Short mmCIF file of C-alpha atoms in Angstrom, two decimals:
data_model
loop_
_atom_site.label_atom_id
_atom_site.label_comp_id
_atom_site.label_asym_id
_atom_site.label_seq_id
_atom_site.Cartn_x
_atom_site.Cartn_y
_atom_site.Cartn_z
CA MET Y 1154 -12.55 -10.98 12.08
CA ASP Y 1155 -15.88 -12.25 10.92
CA LEU Y 1156 -16.34 -13.28 7.36
CA ASP Y 1157 -17.98 -9.98 6.33
CA GLN Y 1158 -15.15 -7.96 7.75
CA ASP Y 1159 -12.84 -10.36 6.13
CA GLN Y 1160 -14.37 -9.93 2.69
CA GLU Y 1161 -14.61 -6.12 3.18
CA MET Y 1162 -10.98 -6.05 3.99
CA LYS Y 1163 -10.19 -8.10 0.84
CA ASP Y 1164 -12.31 -5.76 -1.18
CA SER Y 1165 -10.30 -2.79 0.28
CA MET Y 1166 -7.08 -4.42 -0.52
CA MET Y 1167 -8.13 -5.28 -4.15
CA ALA Y 1168 -9.43 -1.73 -4.59
CA ALA Y 1169 -5.89 -0.43 -3.35
CA LEU Y 1170 -4.21 -2.81 -5.78
CA GLU Y 1171 -6.24 -1.21 -8.75
CA ASN Y 1172 -3.85 1.70 -8.30
CA VAL Y 1173 -0.91 -0.53 -9.37
CA ILE Y 1174 -0.51 -0.12 -13.18
CA ASP Y 1175 1.47 -2.76 -15.35
CA PRO Y 1176 3.75 -0.29 -17.09
CA GLU Y 1177 3.97 -2.34 -20.26
CA LEU Y 1178 0.18 -2.81 -20.70
CA GLY Y 1179 -0.95 0.37 -19.00
CA ILE Y 1180 -3.66 -1.52 -17.08
CA ASP Y 1181 -3.92 -2.20 -13.39
CA ILE Y 1182 -2.85 -5.59 -12.01
CA VAL Y 1183 -6.33 -6.51 -10.71
CA ASN Y 1184 -7.98 -6.04 -14.05
CA LEU Y 1185 -5.12 -7.84 -15.71
CA GLY Y 1186 -5.92 -10.80 -13.37
CA LEU Y 1187 -2.42 -10.82 -11.91
CA VAL Y 1188 -3.64 -10.84 -8.32
CA TYR Y 1189 -4.57 -14.36 -7.20
CA ASN Y 1190 -5.25 -13.75 -3.63
CA VAL Y 1191 -5.01 -11.27 -0.90
CA GLU Y 1192 -5.34 -11.81 2.86
CA LEU Y 1193 -4.65 -9.80 6.16
CA THR Y 1194 -3.22 -11.90 8.97
CA GLU Y 1195 -4.09 -11.51 12.54
CA GLU Y 1196 -0.62 -9.67 12.72
CA ALA Y 1197 -1.86 -7.02 10.26
CA VAL Y 1198 0.41 -8.45 7.42
CA ALA Y 1199 -0.98 -8.15 3.97
CA GLU Y 1200 -0.09 -11.35 2.08
CA VAL Y 1201 -0.54 -11.06 -1.62
CA THR Y 1202 -0.25 -14.06 -4.03
CA MET Y 1203 0.20 -12.71 -7.56
CA THR Y 1204 2.03 -13.42 -10.82
CA LEU Y 1205 3.43 -11.39 -13.54
CA THR Y 1206 2.55 -11.47 -17.39
CA SER Y 1207 5.95 -13.21 -18.01
CA ILE Y 1208 8.58 -14.97 -16.03
CA GLY Y 1209 11.25 -12.52 -17.14
CA CYS Y 1210 9.15 -9.47 -16.56
CA PRO Y 1211 11.66 -6.66 -16.14
CA MET Y 1212 8.92 -4.63 -14.32
CA GLY Y 1213 8.39 -7.39 -11.66
CA PRO Y 1214 10.61 -5.64 -8.91
CA MET Y 1215 8.91 -2.27 -9.61
CA ILE Y 1216 5.38 -3.73 -9.53
CA VAL Y 1217 6.10 -5.61 -6.25
CA ASP Y 1218 7.34 -2.16 -4.70
CA GLN Y 1219 4.05 -0.52 -5.90
CA VAL Y 1220 1.95 -3.32 -4.36
CA LYS Y 1221 3.77 -2.73 -1.14
CA THR Y 1222 3.16 0.95 -1.37
CA ALA Y 1223 -0.56 0.65 -2.21
CA LEU Y 1224 -1.35 -1.71 0.61
CA GLY Y 1225 0.80 0.19 3.00
CA GLU Y 1226 -1.74 3.15 2.58
CA LEU Y 1227 -4.44 1.04 4.14
CA PRO Y 1228 -4.60 1.85 7.92
CA GLU Y 1229 -5.10 -1.77 8.74
CA VAL Y 1230 -2.03 -2.91 7.16
CA LYS Y 1231 1.36 -2.80 9.02
CA GLU Y 1232 3.40 -4.83 6.57
CA THR Y 1233 3.10 -6.45 3.13
CA GLU Y 1234 4.45 -9.72 1.88
CA VAL Y 1235 4.29 -10.43 -1.77
CA ASN Y 1236 4.54 -13.92 -3.10
CA VAL Y 1237 5.08 -14.03 -6.94
CA VAL Y 1238 4.14 -17.39 -8.29
CA PHE Y 1239 4.09 -18.65 -11.89
CA ASN Y 1240 1.86 -21.65 -11.19
CA PRO Y 1241 -0.94 -21.36 -12.34
CA PRO Y 1242 0.59 -19.43 -15.32
CA TRP Y 1243 -1.04 -16.11 -16.22
CA SER Y 1244 -3.04 -16.07 -19.47
CA LYS Y 1245 -5.33 -13.62 -21.18
CA GLU Y 1246 -8.25 -15.55 -19.79
CA ASN Y 1247 -7.42 -14.04 -16.38
CA MET Y 1248 -8.20 -10.57 -17.56
CA SER Y 1249 -11.33 -8.71 -16.81
CA ARG Y 1250 -13.79 -7.66 -19.56
CA TYR Y 1251 -12.49 -4.08 -19.07
CA ALA Y 1252 -8.83 -5.05 -19.70
CA LYS Y 1253 -9.68 -7.07 -22.76
CA ILE Y 1254 -11.65 -4.19 -24.30
CA ALA Y 1255 -8.90 -1.67 -23.42
CA LEU Y 1256 -6.33 -3.78 -25.05
CA GLY Y 1257 -8.47 -4.85 -28.02
CA ILE Y 1258 -8.44 -8.56 -27.09
CA ARG Y 1259 -11.55 -10.67 -27.90
#
């Protein structure tokens, strides 16, 4: 894949992940800034590095399942691996302007 295709694929993957809503906040994980990186390997495995709003987030397993479902709908993706990390920790600074406005955060 050349760089343009690579970026296009990342954009497609991020767009798919905008369908995954954090049930506690009601906003998608991309606008919340929970997705740190997405890549598609040569073997068509989508690798997602993401975090959760809190370490003990009870919705974590459900969100990970939704990530796998969302990316599984892309024809290029055969499998999805989700790596949940807590370093760097998530903060409100990671959120898009849209998410901050929706949640009333300045």
